[in-house]
Every structure is written in structure tokens, then in C-alpha cells.
Short mmCIF file of C-alpha atoms in Angstrom, two decimals:
data_model
loop_
_atom_site.label_atom_id
_atom_site.label_comp_id
_atom_site.label_asym_id
_atom_site.label_seq_id
_atom_site.Cartn_x
_atom_site.Cartn_y
_atom_site.Cartn_z
CA MET J 1 60.88 121.25 12.25
CA LYS J 2 58.54 119.38 14.57
CA GLY J 3 58.87 115.72 15.49
CA PRO J 4 61.88 113.55 16.29
CA LEU J 5 64.18 115.39 13.90
CA GLU J 6 63.85 118.52 16.01
CA ARG J 7 66.63 117.15 18.19
CA TYR J 8 69.14 117.91 15.45
CA PHE J 9 67.88 121.43 14.81
CA VAL J 10 70.08 124.05 16.44
CA LYS J 11 67.85 126.61 18.12
CA PRO J 12 68.91 130.16 17.27
CA GLY J 13 71.42 131.37 19.85
CA ASP J 14 71.62 128.06 21.72
CA ALA J 15 75.11 127.22 22.88
CA LEU J 16 76.46 124.15 21.12
CA ASP J 17 78.98 121.65 22.41
CA LEU J 18 79.96 119.45 19.50
CA GLY J 19 82.35 117.41 21.64
CA LYS J 20 79.52 116.35 23.93
CA MET J 21 77.27 115.19 21.11
CA ASP J 22 77.19 111.50 20.33
CA THR J 23 78.21 111.15 16.68
CA SER J 24 77.24 107.49 16.52
CA GLU J 25 73.76 107.59 18.02
CA LYS J 26 70.68 106.63 16.00
CA THR J 27 67.77 107.87 18.07
CA VAL J 28 65.44 108.84 15.24
CA PHE J 29 65.64 105.39 13.64
CA GLU J 30 66.35 103.51 16.87
CA SER J 31 65.12 100.10 15.76
CA VAL J 32 66.86 100.28 12.39
CA THR J 33 70.27 98.73 11.70
CA LYS J 34 72.82 98.64 8.90
CA ASP J 35 71.14 95.46 7.71
CA SER J 36 67.60 96.81 7.69
CA TYR J 37 67.84 100.47 6.62
CA LEU J 38 67.75 100.00 2.85
CA PRO J 39 63.97 99.71 2.35
CA ILE J 40 63.51 102.89 4.42
CA ALA J 41 66.16 104.72 2.42
CA ASP J 42 64.46 103.61 -0.80
CA ARG J 43 61.06 104.78 0.41
CA LEU J 44 62.48 108.19 1.34
CA LYS J 45 64.20 108.46 -2.04
CA VAL J 46 60.90 107.82 -3.79
CA GLU J 47 59.18 110.44 -1.62
CA LEU J 48 61.94 112.92 -2.32
CA ARG J 49 61.77 112.25 -6.05
CA GLU J 50 58.01 112.82 -6.11
CA LEU J 51 58.27 116.02 -4.06
CA GLN J 52 60.98 117.35 -6.35
CA LYS J 53 58.72 116.76 -9.36
CA VAL J 54 56.10 119.11 -7.90
CA LEU J 55 58.78 121.61 -6.90
CA TYR J 56 59.95 121.68 -10.51
CA ALA J 57 56.49 121.72 -12.07
CA GLN J 58 55.18 124.47 -9.80
CA SER J 59 58.34 126.53 -10.34
CA LYS J 60 57.54 128.70 -7.34
CA HIS J 61 59.88 127.71 -4.51
CA ARG J 62 63.68 127.58 -4.54
CA VAL J 63 65.54 125.13 -2.35
CA LEU J 64 69.12 125.58 -1.16
CA VAL J 65 70.89 122.87 0.83
CA VAL J 66 74.24 123.69 2.41
CA VAL J 67 76.41 120.72 3.37
CA GLN J 68 79.43 121.18 5.62
CA ALA J 69 81.64 118.66 7.39
CA MET J 70 85.23 117.95 8.32
CA ASP J 71 87.23 115.96 5.74
CA THR J 72 85.85 112.42 5.30
CA GLY J 73 82.70 113.63 7.07
CA GLY J 74 80.65 112.22 4.22
CA LYS J 75 79.65 115.23 2.14
CA ASP J 76 80.21 113.52 -1.20
CA GLY J 77 78.72 110.21 -0.14
CA CYS J 78 75.66 111.75 1.47
CA VAL J 79 74.91 113.92 -1.56
CA LYS J 80 75.29 110.92 -3.86
CA ASN J 81 73.20 108.56 -1.73
CA VAL J 82 70.36 110.93 -0.90
CA PHE J 83 70.01 112.93 -4.09
CA SER J 84 70.86 110.53 -6.91
CA GLY J 85 67.63 109.18 -8.31
CA ILE J 86 66.15 112.67 -8.50
CA ASP J 87 65.60 113.91 -12.06
CA PRO J 88 69.00 115.51 -12.79
CA GLN J 89 67.21 118.28 -14.63
CA GLY J 90 65.85 119.69 -11.38
CA ILE J 91 68.86 119.44 -9.12
CA ARG J 92 72.36 120.86 -9.22
CA VAL J 93 75.30 120.18 -6.93
CA GLN J 94 77.73 123.03 -6.62
CA ALA J 95 81.07 122.26 -5.02
CA PHE J 96 83.10 125.19 -3.73
CA LYS J 97 86.83 124.55 -3.77
CA LYS J 98 89.62 126.86 -2.76
CA PRO J 99 88.66 130.19 -4.38
CA ALA J 100 90.31 131.04 -7.68
CA GLU J 101 92.07 134.33 -8.34
CA GLU J 102 89.04 135.89 -9.99
CA GLU J 103 86.84 134.86 -7.07
CA LEU J 104 89.24 136.28 -4.53
CA ALA J 105 89.16 139.50 -6.51
CA HIS J 106 85.51 139.90 -5.42
CA ASP J 107 83.66 139.91 -2.11
CA PHE J 108 83.37 136.40 -0.62
CA LEU J 109 79.66 136.08 -1.45
CA TRP J 110 80.11 136.89 -5.13
CA ARG J 111 80.83 133.36 -6.28
CA ILE J 112 78.20 131.97 -3.94
CA HIS J 113 75.39 134.21 -5.12
CA GLN J 114 75.83 133.11 -8.74
CA HIS J 115 74.81 129.57 -7.85
CA VAL J 116 71.70 130.01 -5.69
CA PRO J 117 68.65 128.12 -6.99
CA ARG J 118 66.07 129.56 -9.37
CA ASN J 119 62.30 129.02 -9.17
CA GLY J 120 61.55 125.30 -9.07
CA GLY J 121 65.22 124.45 -8.60
CA MET J 122 67.12 122.62 -5.91
CA VAL J 123 70.81 123.35 -5.39
CA ILE J 124 73.16 121.52 -3.06
CA PHE J 125 76.24 123.39 -1.90
CA ASN J 126 79.08 120.97 -1.17
CA ARG J 127 81.05 123.33 1.06
CA SER J 128 79.90 126.92 0.90
CA HIS J 129 80.34 130.47 2.16
CA TYR J 130 80.79 128.89 5.58
CA GLU J 131 84.34 128.00 4.60
CA ASP J 132 84.95 131.74 4.47
CA ILE J 133 84.11 132.16 8.12
CA ILE J 134 85.27 128.81 9.51
CA ALA J 135 88.37 127.59 7.66
CA VAL J 136 89.48 131.19 7.23
CA ARG J 137 89.11 131.77 10.96
CA VAL J 138 90.85 128.59 12.08
CA LYS J 139 93.73 129.04 9.66
CA LYS J 140 93.96 132.74 10.55
CA LEU J 141 93.97 133.75 6.90
CA PHE J 142 92.50 137.14 7.81
CA PRO J 143 92.36 139.27 10.95
CA ASP J 144 89.53 138.37 13.36
CA GLU J 145 87.39 141.36 12.45
CA VAL J 146 87.06 139.96 8.92
CA TRP J 147 85.32 136.71 9.80
CA LYS J 148 83.31 138.44 12.54
CA ARG J 149 82.02 140.91 10.01
CA ARG J 150 81.43 138.14 7.49
CA GLN J 151 79.29 136.25 9.96
CA ARG J 152 76.92 139.21 9.94
CA HIS J 153 77.05 139.35 6.15
CA VAL J 154 76.14 135.66 5.96
CA LEU J 155 73.17 136.15 8.26
CA GLU J 156 71.87 139.06 6.20
CA PHE J 157 72.56 137.34 2.88
CA GLU J 158 70.64 134.24 3.91
CA ARG J 159 67.80 136.34 5.29
CA MET J 160 67.53 138.12 1.97
CA LEU J 161 67.49 134.82 0.06
CA ALA J 162 64.85 133.38 2.38
CA GLU J 163 62.62 136.45 2.35
CA GLU J 164 62.81 136.49 -1.43
CA GLY J 165 61.53 132.92 -1.59
CA THR J 166 64.40 130.50 -1.02
CA THR J 167 64.00 127.63 1.41
CA ILE J 168 67.33 127.06 3.11
CA VAL J 169 68.50 123.91 4.91
CA LYS J 170 71.99 123.74 6.40
CA LEU J 171 73.52 120.41 7.36
CA PHE J 172 76.60 119.79 9.44
CA LEU J 173 77.60 116.14 9.14
CA HIS J 174 79.20 115.54 12.50
CA ILE J 175 81.80 112.78 12.85
CA SER J 176 84.15 112.11 15.74
CA LYS J 177 87.87 112.55 15.49
CA ASP J 178 88.27 108.78 15.95
CA GLU J 179 85.89 108.08 13.10
CA GLN J 180 87.89 110.40 10.87
CA LYS J 181 91.04 108.48 11.75
CA LYS J 182 89.37 105.23 10.73
CA ARG J 183 88.20 106.69 7.45
CA LEU J 184 91.55 108.24 6.58
CA GLU J 185 93.34 104.96 7.35
CA SER J 186 90.83 103.05 5.29
CA ARG J 187 91.50 105.39 2.33
CA LEU J 188 95.21 104.85 2.76
CA ALA J 189 94.73 101.10 2.81
CA ASN J 190 92.66 101.08 -0.37
CA PRO J 191 94.55 101.93 -3.59
CA ALA J 192 91.24 102.61 -5.38
CA LYS J 193 90.62 105.43 -2.88
CA HIS J 194 94.10 106.95 -3.00
CA TRP J 195 93.06 109.62 -5.48
CA LYS J 196 90.63 110.97 -2.86
CA PHE J 197 93.36 111.34 -0.26
CA ASN J 198 95.32 114.52 0.01
CA PRO J 199 98.20 114.45 2.48
CA ASP J 200 97.39 118.11 3.26
CA ASP J 201 94.09 116.98 4.81
CA LEU J 202 96.06 116.01 7.89
CA SER J 203 96.81 119.62 8.72
CA ASP J 204 93.10 120.34 9.24
CA ARG J 205 92.88 117.26 11.42
CA ALA J 206 95.68 118.64 13.61
CA ARG J 207 93.45 121.67 14.26
CA TRP J 208 90.38 119.56 15.13
CA ALA J 209 89.63 121.37 18.39
CA ASP J 210 89.88 124.78 16.73
CA PHE J 211 87.56 123.67 13.94
CA MET J 212 85.00 122.35 16.44
CA LYS J 213 85.11 125.62 18.37
CA ALA J 214 84.64 127.65 15.19
CA TYR J 215 81.78 125.41 13.98
CA GLU J 216 80.08 125.63 17.39
CA GLU J 217 80.07 129.41 17.40
CA VAL J 218 79.21 129.88 13.76
CA ILE J 219 76.43 127.29 13.73
CA SER J 220 74.95 128.70 16.90
CA LYS J 221 75.03 132.27 15.62
CA THR J 222 73.79 131.53 12.09
CA SER J 223 71.03 129.02 12.79
CA THR J 224 67.78 130.92 12.29
CA ASP J 225 64.20 129.95 11.63
CA LEU J 226 64.63 131.06 8.03
CA ALA J 227 67.97 129.28 7.56
CA PRO J 228 68.22 126.51 10.13
CA TRP J 229 71.28 124.41 10.87
CA TYR J 230 70.99 120.71 11.61
CA VAL J 231 73.87 118.90 13.29
CA ILE J 232 73.64 115.28 12.20
CA PRO J 233 75.38 112.32 13.86
CA ALA J 234 77.38 111.02 10.93
CA ASP J 235 79.64 108.21 12.16
CA ARG J 236 77.09 105.75 10.77
CA LYS J 237 76.79 106.53 7.09
CA TRP J 238 73.42 104.82 6.66
CA TYR J 239 71.95 106.75 9.60
CA ARG J 240 73.32 110.07 8.37
CA ASP J 241 71.70 109.44 4.96
CA LEU J 242 68.33 108.47 6.47
CA VAL J 243 68.28 111.60 8.63
CA VAL J 244 69.24 113.90 5.77
CA ALA J 245 66.66 112.31 3.46
CA GLN J 246 63.98 112.65 6.15
CA ILE J 247 64.89 116.30 6.78
CA MET J 248 64.59 116.98 3.04
CA VAL J 249 61.26 115.17 2.78
CA ASN J 250 59.82 117.02 5.78
CA THR J 251 61.12 120.37 4.54
CA LEU J 252 59.63 119.91 1.07
CA LYS J 253 56.33 118.64 2.48
CA GLY J 254 56.22 121.78 4.61
CA LEU J 255 56.03 123.88 1.45
CA ASN J 256 52.55 122.50 0.68
CA MET J 257 53.33 122.48 -3.01
CA GLU J 258 50.91 121.61 -5.76
CA TYR J 259 51.00 121.13 -9.50
CA PRO J 260 50.24 124.38 -11.33
CA LYS J 261 46.71 125.06 -12.48
CA ILE J 262 46.16 125.53 -16.20
CA THR J 263 44.55 128.64 -17.61
CA TRP J 264 43.14 127.08 -20.76
CA ASP J 265 40.37 124.60 -21.49
CA PRO J 266 41.67 121.13 -22.48
CA LYS J 267 38.41 120.43 -24.29
CA SER J 268 38.99 123.39 -26.59
CA ILE J 269 42.24 121.93 -27.97
CA VAL J 270 42.29 119.80 -31.10
CA VAL J 271 45.54 118.21 -32.23
CA GLY J 272 45.47 118.22 -36.05
CA ASP J 273 46.97 115.48 -38.22
CA MET M 1 81.30 104.77 -33.38
CA LYS M 2 81.77 101.20 -34.59
CA GLY M 3 79.23 98.42 -34.17
CA PRO M 4 75.46 98.33 -34.52
CA LEU M 5 74.99 101.91 -33.24
CA GLU M 6 76.84 103.21 -36.27
CA ARG M 7 73.54 103.06 -38.16
CA TYR M 8 72.33 106.09 -36.17
CA PHE M 9 75.49 108.13 -36.70
CA VAL M 10 75.07 110.74 -39.41
CA LYS M 11 78.14 110.70 -41.62
CA PRO M 12 79.49 114.18 -42.24
CA GLY M 13 77.88 115.61 -45.35
CA ASP M 14 75.54 112.67 -45.92
CA ALA M 15 72.11 113.71 -47.12
CA LEU M 16 69.45 112.92 -44.56
CA ASP M 17 65.77 112.13 -45.17
CA LEU M 18 64.08 112.15 -41.79
CA GLY M 19 60.70 111.32 -43.33
CA LYS M 20 62.05 108.04 -44.72
CA MET M 21 63.54 106.89 -41.43
CA ASP M 22 61.51 104.45 -39.37
CA THR M 23 60.96 106.10 -35.98
CA SER M 24 59.60 102.94 -34.39
CA GLU M 25 62.25 100.41 -35.40
CA LYS M 26 64.37 98.62 -32.83
CA THR M 27 67.18 97.05 -34.83
CA VAL M 28 69.96 97.40 -32.27
CA PHE M 29 67.98 95.60 -29.58
CA GLU M 30 65.91 93.50 -31.97
CA SER M 31 65.00 90.70 -29.58
CA VAL M 32 64.15 93.07 -26.72
CA THR M 33 60.60 94.19 -25.95
CA LYS M 34 58.86 96.64 -23.65
CA ASP M 35 58.46 93.79 -21.19
CA SER M 36 62.08 92.69 -21.22
CA TYR M 37 64.19 95.85 -21.58
CA LEU M 38 64.45 96.81 -17.91
CA PRO M 39 67.37 94.55 -16.88
CA ILE M 40 69.34 95.83 -19.89
CA ALA M 41 68.56 99.43 -19.00
CA ASP M 42 69.66 98.78 -15.43
CA ARG M 43 72.91 97.20 -16.54
CA LEU M 44 73.66 100.16 -18.82
CA LYS M 45 72.88 102.58 -15.99
CA VAL M 46 75.35 100.82 -13.74
CA GLU M 47 78.00 100.90 -16.48
CA LEU M 48 77.35 104.59 -17.05
CA ARG M 49 77.55 105.34 -13.33
CA GLU M 50 80.90 103.56 -13.04
CA LEU M 51 82.31 105.28 -16.11
CA GLN M 52 81.22 108.67 -14.79
CA LYS M 53 83.05 107.99 -11.51
CA VAL M 54 86.35 107.61 -13.39
CA LEU M 55 85.55 110.64 -15.54
CA TYR M 56 85.11 112.69 -12.36
CA ALA M 57 88.09 111.23 -10.52
CA GLN M 58 90.47 111.64 -13.45
CA SER M 59 89.23 115.18 -14.08
CA LYS M 60 90.77 115.20 -17.55
CA HIS M 61 87.97 114.85 -20.08
CA ARG M 62 84.87 117.00 -20.47
CA VAL M 63 81.65 115.55 -21.86
CA LEU M 64 78.93 117.56 -23.55
CA VAL M 65 75.67 115.93 -24.62
CA VAL M 66 73.28 117.94 -26.80
CA VAL M 67 69.67 116.73 -26.89
CA GLN M 68 67.26 118.04 -29.50
CA ALA M 69 63.78 116.88 -30.49
CA MET M 70 60.38 118.15 -31.52
CA ASP M 71 57.92 118.79 -28.66
CA THR M 72 57.00 115.57 -26.82
CA GLY M 73 60.02 113.97 -28.53
CA GLY M 74 61.17 112.78 -25.12
CA LYS M 75 64.02 115.11 -24.17
CA ASP M 76 62.97 115.39 -20.52
CA GLY M 77 62.08 111.72 -20.12
CA CYS M 78 65.23 110.46 -21.80
CA VAL M 79 67.48 112.68 -19.68
CA LYS M 80 65.70 111.55 -16.52
CA ASN M 81 65.71 107.85 -17.40
CA VAL M 82 69.27 107.60 -18.67
CA PHE M 83 71.12 109.99 -16.38
CA SER M 84 69.38 109.77 -13.02
CA GLY M 85 71.34 107.39 -10.87
CA ILE M 86 74.61 109.11 -11.74
CA ASP M 87 76.21 110.95 -8.83
CA PRO M 88 74.53 114.37 -9.14
CA GLN M 89 77.83 116.00 -8.23
CA GLY M 90 79.33 115.03 -11.57
CA ILE M 91 76.50 115.82 -13.94
CA ARG M 92 74.57 118.94 -14.79
CA VAL M 93 71.52 119.36 -17.00
CA GLN M 94 71.22 122.76 -18.62
CA ALA M 95 67.90 123.58 -20.24
CA PHE M 96 67.85 126.43 -22.71
CA LYS M 97 64.50 128.19 -22.90
CA LYS M 98 63.50 131.15 -24.99
CA PRO M 99 66.43 133.56 -24.57
CA ALA M 100 66.02 136.33 -22.02
CA GLU M 101 66.63 139.99 -22.79
CA GLU M 102 70.18 139.92 -21.44
CA GLU M 103 70.96 136.84 -23.51
CA LEU M 104 69.56 138.38 -26.68
CA ALA M 105 71.78 141.36 -25.97
CA HIS M 106 74.79 139.12 -26.69
CA ASP M 107 75.86 136.86 -29.53
CA PHE M 108 73.83 133.60 -29.64
CA LEU M 109 76.71 131.49 -28.29
CA TRP M 110 77.30 133.66 -25.22
CA ARG M 111 74.77 131.92 -22.99
CA ILE M 112 75.78 128.52 -24.36
CA HIS M 113 79.49 128.92 -23.73
CA GLN M 114 78.93 129.68 -20.04
CA HIS M 115 77.55 126.19 -19.47
CA VAL M 116 80.02 123.92 -21.25
CA PRO M 117 81.51 121.21 -19.00
CA ARG M 118 84.72 121.58 -17.01
CA ASN M 119 87.38 118.88 -16.55
CA GLY M 120 85.78 115.74 -15.20
CA GLY M 121 82.29 117.11 -15.78
CA MET M 122 79.36 115.94 -17.85
CA VAL M 123 76.80 118.46 -19.04
CA ILE M 124 73.55 117.68 -20.82
CA PHE M 125 72.04 120.44 -22.94
CA ASN M 126 68.25 120.11 -23.09
CA ARG M 127 67.80 122.19 -26.24
CA SER M 128 70.85 124.16 -27.24
CA HIS M 129 72.43 126.54 -29.73
CA TYR M 130 70.71 124.43 -32.39
CA GLU M 131 67.47 126.24 -31.58
CA ASP M 132 69.21 129.35 -32.85
CA ILE M 133 69.68 127.85 -36.28
CA ILE M 134 66.60 125.62 -36.51
CA ALA M 135 63.64 127.22 -34.74
CA VAL M 136 64.93 130.65 -35.75
CA ARG M 137 65.10 129.52 -39.37
CA VAL M 138 61.68 127.85 -39.47
CA LYS M 139 59.96 130.72 -37.75
CA LYS M 140 61.85 133.20 -39.93
CA LEU M 141 62.88 135.25 -36.90
CA PHE M 142 65.93 136.54 -38.76
CA PRO M 143 66.91 136.87 -42.44
CA ASP M 144 68.33 133.68 -44.00
CA GLU M 145 71.92 134.91 -43.95
CA VAL M 146 71.81 134.97 -40.15
CA TRP M 147 71.18 131.26 -39.62
CA LYS M 148 73.44 130.37 -42.54
CA ARG M 149 76.25 132.30 -40.92
CA ARG M 150 75.41 130.83 -37.52
CA GLN M 151 75.70 127.32 -38.88
CA ARG M 152 79.33 128.09 -39.65
CA HIS M 153 79.79 129.61 -36.19
CA VAL M 154 78.36 126.47 -34.58
CA LEU M 155 80.75 124.25 -36.54
CA GLU M 156 83.75 126.33 -35.53
CA PHE M 157 82.60 126.66 -31.91
CA GLU M 158 82.18 122.92 -31.52
CA ARG M 159 85.50 122.28 -33.22
CA MET M 160 87.19 124.60 -30.75
CA LEU M 161 85.51 122.85 -27.79
CA ALA M 162 86.49 119.42 -29.11
CA GLU M 163 90.06 120.34 -29.91
CA GLU M 164 90.41 121.84 -26.45
CA GLY M 165 89.36 118.54 -24.87
CA THR M 166 85.57 118.29 -24.87
CA THR M 167 83.91 115.10 -26.05
CA ILE M 168 80.69 116.05 -27.82
CA VAL M 169 77.68 113.83 -28.50
CA LYS M 170 74.61 115.23 -30.23
CA LEU M 171 71.32 113.37 -30.12
CA PHE M 172 68.23 114.00 -32.19
CA LEU M 173 65.31 112.05 -30.72
CA HIS M 174 63.26 111.37 -33.81
CA ILE M 175 59.52 110.77 -33.45
CA SER M 176 56.90 110.63 -36.17
CA LYS M 177 54.20 113.24 -36.54
CA ASP M 178 51.62 110.57 -35.68
CA GLU M 179 53.45 109.68 -32.50
CA GLN M 180 53.49 113.35 -31.49
CA LYS M 181 49.74 113.48 -32.01
CA LYS M 182 49.28 110.51 -29.69
CA ARG M 183 51.49 112.07 -27.05
CA LEU M 184 49.82 115.47 -27.20
CA GLU M 185 46.38 113.88 -26.96
CA SER M 186 47.50 111.75 -24.06
CA ARG M 187 48.71 114.88 -22.25
CA LEU M 188 45.37 116.54 -22.87
CA ALA M 189 43.53 113.52 -21.51
CA ASN M 190 45.58 113.42 -18.30
CA PRO M 191 44.98 116.32 -15.87
CA ALA M 192 48.25 115.50 -14.06
CA LYS M 193 50.08 116.27 -17.33
CA HIS M 194 48.21 119.47 -18.19
CA TRP M 195 50.92 121.67 -16.73
CA LYS M 196 53.34 120.28 -19.34
CA PHE M 197 51.06 121.23 -22.21
CA ASN M 198 51.33 124.59 -23.86
CA PRO M 199 48.69 125.35 -26.47
CA ASP M 200 51.39 127.25 -28.39
CA ASP M 201 53.17 123.94 -29.02
CA LEU M 202 50.65 123.28 -31.76
CA SER M 203 52.06 126.04 -33.91
CA ASP M 204 55.40 124.20 -34.18
CA ARG M 205 53.47 121.06 -35.08
CA ALA M 206 51.78 122.91 -37.93
CA ARG M 207 55.27 123.58 -39.33
CA TRP M 208 56.36 119.93 -39.02
CA ALA M 209 57.64 119.64 -42.61
CA ASP M 210 59.64 122.85 -42.31
CA PHE M 211 61.20 121.66 -39.05
CA MET M 212 62.15 118.32 -40.58
CA LYS M 213 63.74 120.06 -43.56
CA ALA M 214 65.72 122.38 -41.28
CA TYR M 215 66.84 119.51 -39.03
CA GLU M 216 67.89 117.46 -42.07
CA GLU M 217 70.12 120.19 -43.43
CA VAL M 218 71.54 121.31 -40.13
CA ILE M 219 72.25 117.80 -38.82
CA SER M 220 73.85 116.82 -42.10
CA LYS M 221 76.05 119.91 -42.18
CA THR M 222 77.06 119.90 -38.51
CA SER M 223 77.69 116.21 -37.93
CA THR M 224 81.46 115.85 -37.76
CA ASP M 225 83.84 113.26 -36.37
CA LEU M 226 84.58 115.61 -33.48
CA ALA M 227 80.93 116.46 -32.81
CA PRO M 228 78.79 113.67 -34.23
CA TRP M 229 75.01 113.69 -34.54
CA TYR M 230 72.98 110.57 -33.86
CA VAL M 231 69.40 110.37 -35.10
CA ILE M 232 67.59 108.01 -32.78
CA PRO M 233 64.25 106.28 -33.45
CA ALA M 234 62.24 107.58 -30.51
CA ASP M 235 58.65 106.43 -30.91
CA ARG M 236 59.39 103.64 -28.43
CA LYS M 237 60.56 105.34 -25.27
CA TRP M 238 62.31 102.28 -23.86
CA TYR M 239 64.23 101.76 -27.10
CA ARG M 240 65.23 105.40 -27.30
CA ASP M 241 66.60 105.20 -23.73
CA LEU M 242 68.53 101.99 -24.38
CA VAL M 243 70.14 103.44 -27.49
CA VAL M 244 71.09 106.71 -25.77
CA ALA M 245 72.51 104.86 -22.77
CA GLN M 246 74.50 102.58 -25.05
CA ILE M 247 75.86 105.52 -27.05
CA MET M 248 76.96 107.16 -23.81
CA VAL M 249 78.59 103.98 -22.51
CA ASN M 250 80.45 103.41 -25.78
CA THR M 251 81.54 107.04 -25.99
CA LEU M 252 82.89 107.06 -22.43
CA LYS M 253 84.60 103.71 -22.88
CA GLY M 254 86.28 105.15 -25.95
CA LEU M 255 88.06 107.69 -23.75
CA ASN M 256 90.13 104.90 -22.13
CA MET M 257 89.94 106.67 -18.79
CA GLU M 258 91.69 105.60 -15.63
CA TYR M 259 91.81 106.65 -12.00
CA PRO M 260 94.55 109.21 -11.38
CA LYS M 261 97.92 108.05 -10.12
CA ILE M 262 99.07 109.41 -6.78
CA THR M 263 102.36 111.23 -6.38
CA TRP M 264 102.97 110.40 -2.70
CA ASP M 265 103.79 107.23 -0.82
CA PRO M 266 100.83 105.83 1.19
CA LYS M 267 103.26 104.06 3.50
CA SER M 268 104.81 107.38 4.50
CA ILE M 269 101.52 108.74 5.91
CA VAL M 270 100.60 108.36 9.56
CA VAL M 271 97.21 109.51 10.78
CA GLY M 272 97.72 110.85 14.30
CA ASP M 273 95.16 110.50 17.10
#
């Protein structure tokens, strides 16, 4: 991706230091603030909605968006804010939870593959196959050779999808450990948000450094031109949403889509009474 | 459903005469016009969005909405207008096209069953298993005993879904044959809409009376308290959308949902640095 958003694109093989990245910066929309972002967000939503209409009508491209983040990183909120407003007929959000027995009884890509987009479709993965090489690695659920091997499988799987016609965008919503603390405490302080809090979430937080290390390596090794990763400063929710919306708009514009041509003559058609 | 919307509910076993129903009336929102409906639509959308949040959070109920109509009846537009704005994570639109080879190689409910909603989910069927007893019957794709038998299967299938916890709402968007003519001609006159037009659609139009007869019998025989049919005057798009939104709001309110209770003590949790 050319332009200001390029700064968030992880160049294939580039070393990544998540700890050094500023999770609260707002370079791409420098002059915008929490009080002034809404008209821009609305404009991007309209653009996205119009682009999705052509995507659906043309029924040629397939769009897959992978969203990953630490807990409270904003996956749910970002998906809701950026993608609601799109015709629900053309978009599907697939959340991947802890795998069920039947899913574990297959290779780790089995449940993923079932949900990739079809022609004209847009699918958002809320968590994804990346859990199987990141969480699994940090929690040492399998020996090291398993996630190392899986990393190669992921690369090849995504290459296959892309070469067969799927446009892939991968987003890591990057918050700081301090910001997570604030958000967890705010959930605890708000009874209406208690249902979203799971005391077990704290055990992932305790492994923050290990998660960052795993994300750094995996993102660096799996960001390719066909399936790029973007690391997005996500401490400011409004900025995160603007950047994600802009990435989506630019990506869809890059497909140079058009409404399908008809193969019949409108003048030849008579609608009888 | 009690209240003014009851007029569109088809009482189980009641004879139905679609030709006698006024497809352009607006009784439920009598004082509203095309110029004044928008604030009401917006209010209903907000109500629906809030109700869906509880549905998702509670993860107890499942909601299935079946939408049927003749071509140009407004299935796509109604789904877009009423349900966009809802968090896309909690809603899924499933369109059923002409069955594929693999689908035809199974019983007619096989492909349907795969897409019913899970706990906390809302699924909209754009066309459905009703095509397999209506279109199939009108086009005489199978001997009569097949769709007669299937009608019983549909009743039992929906009863099973409902008794297992799925709330079912079935909507027939009812337009007049004249209104369809207007809409088809308007599509033909608008190059941006040509891709939506299929010259084959006219062959269904030529069988209008047969379709109405089939819909009358099927709707009458499959409208039950557990899986009610609503026949909605749909010549006025804005009225159709208001009625559908109101039916959805009333149905969801009827579930008396609430946010889940937590089983841990918020005061006992400390978020470490």
C-alpha cells in the first residue's frame, strides 16, 4: 500500500519491535482529534459501503480480513464500528473461539478453510489461524516444532488463497500494556460490561512479553505482498477505526472493480401485464 | 403478536387470498408518509441494535428470520435497510440460490439446516426451504406428492428448531403484479441496475397466479404459533421496512432477554501492572 498508511505495513522479513512502537500516535490523521473524527469516519463508511456494493455485484473478488489483538485490544469494537452499515448480505464476521472437540480432531486449518469468502464476499475473521501459532506457542500447548511447522503451513495456505483470487488483509490492533490495564479496570468498574470480562484473561496479560515476542516473529515472517500484515496503533479507538477503514477503502479501490456488463439487450425486453 | 401488527399475522389454518389483500396499504403507520418515516425507521433501528446486543451477550436465544417474496419484492432492500446497523458480528444473512449439485445430492433440508442460528445469533434467510415447496411446485419440477410431503417435513423441521430454542419469524413481502411491472421496467431503464436483471425472471412473472396460489396454501398450512408467517404489504418500500423492523423489535422484546449475570466478584479482581 502506497501513501501514509504504508508506515503500518510490515515489510516481508523486516524485524519488528512492538515494544518500541507508539500505540497512541496518530500520524496518518495528525490534525484530527476525538472531537473531530466523526465526519471522516462517516465518509469512509460511505466509501466502504459503495465499494462493497460493487464487490458483491461483480462477484469476482473475495476479501478476507484477519483481525488479531490482545484482550481488550478492540477487535469487537473495531469490527462493529468499521463494518456495520455495510449491507449485511455481503459481509460475514467469523469469530474463532477455543476449538471444539470436532475441530481439534482435524488439522488446524480445517475449521478456518470452511469460512473463507466466496466470490463477491467479504469475511472478517475475529481471531483466526494465528491463534494456533501464537497462543499455542506462548502457552506451550504443543512442542516448538508444531508451531514452527504451522507457520509454514499458514504461509502456504494464504498464498494458495491469494493466488486463487482472495484479497487478504491482516490487522494487528496494537495496544500498550498500560492501555489494557485501563480497559480491564474500566470493565470491572462497569456492571454493564461485566459479562465481557473473564477472570482468566489476566493469565494472558501475565505473559504479555511472551505474546509480544511471538507476535513480532509471526507477523514478521507471515507478512507478504499477497497477505500483508498491518500493525495499527490502537490505544485511541477512534484513530484505530479510521486507519482500519482507510486501509479497507484503499485495498478495495486497488481492485479496480466495476459493475458487471450485461450480455442481453435491454431494449429487447418487454415486461407483460 | 398482539397489537396492530397482528393484522399481518396469518392465523394457523386460516384461508388466505393474496389477490384480495391491499399491497399498498399503510394501516399500522397510517399517519406516516414517505417524507416523514425516516425518524421512525431510525428509532426502530436503534431499538433493534440494542436488543441484538442483549441477544448476543446472553447467548441463550437463537433467532431465524425467513424472507420470501416474488422477484423485485424487496428481499435484498428490506434486509439491507432493516438489518444494516446491527453489529455484523451478531447477524448473518444466508441467501439460498438454485441448489448446487452437492446440495441436490442430499435431502432438501440438508443445506438449510447447516445455516440455522446458534445461541445468541440472528440469521436471515434470503429465500429458504420454502423455494423447495413453492417454486418446485409451480414449475412442476417434481411430482405433486414430493412437495406435499415436503410441506409436512418443513412443519416438523421448524417445530423441532422452535422447541429446541429457536425463535422463528417468517416474512412474505407481498407486492402486486402491477408493482412488479413498474420495478422491472425501472431496472431496465437504469443501466446501473442492469446487472440485477435476469431476463429469465419474466418466466416466473408469467406464472404469477400459480405462484400466488402456491404461496396462499403453503403460508396458510405452515403458519404456526411457533413459526408464524407475516404477509406484509410491500408496494411501499418504506412501509414494508417499518413493519418488518417493528415485527423484529416486538419479537425480540417478547423474549424478555437480559444481560448475563456474572459468577465472580468484581471486587476480588486486581489487574496487575
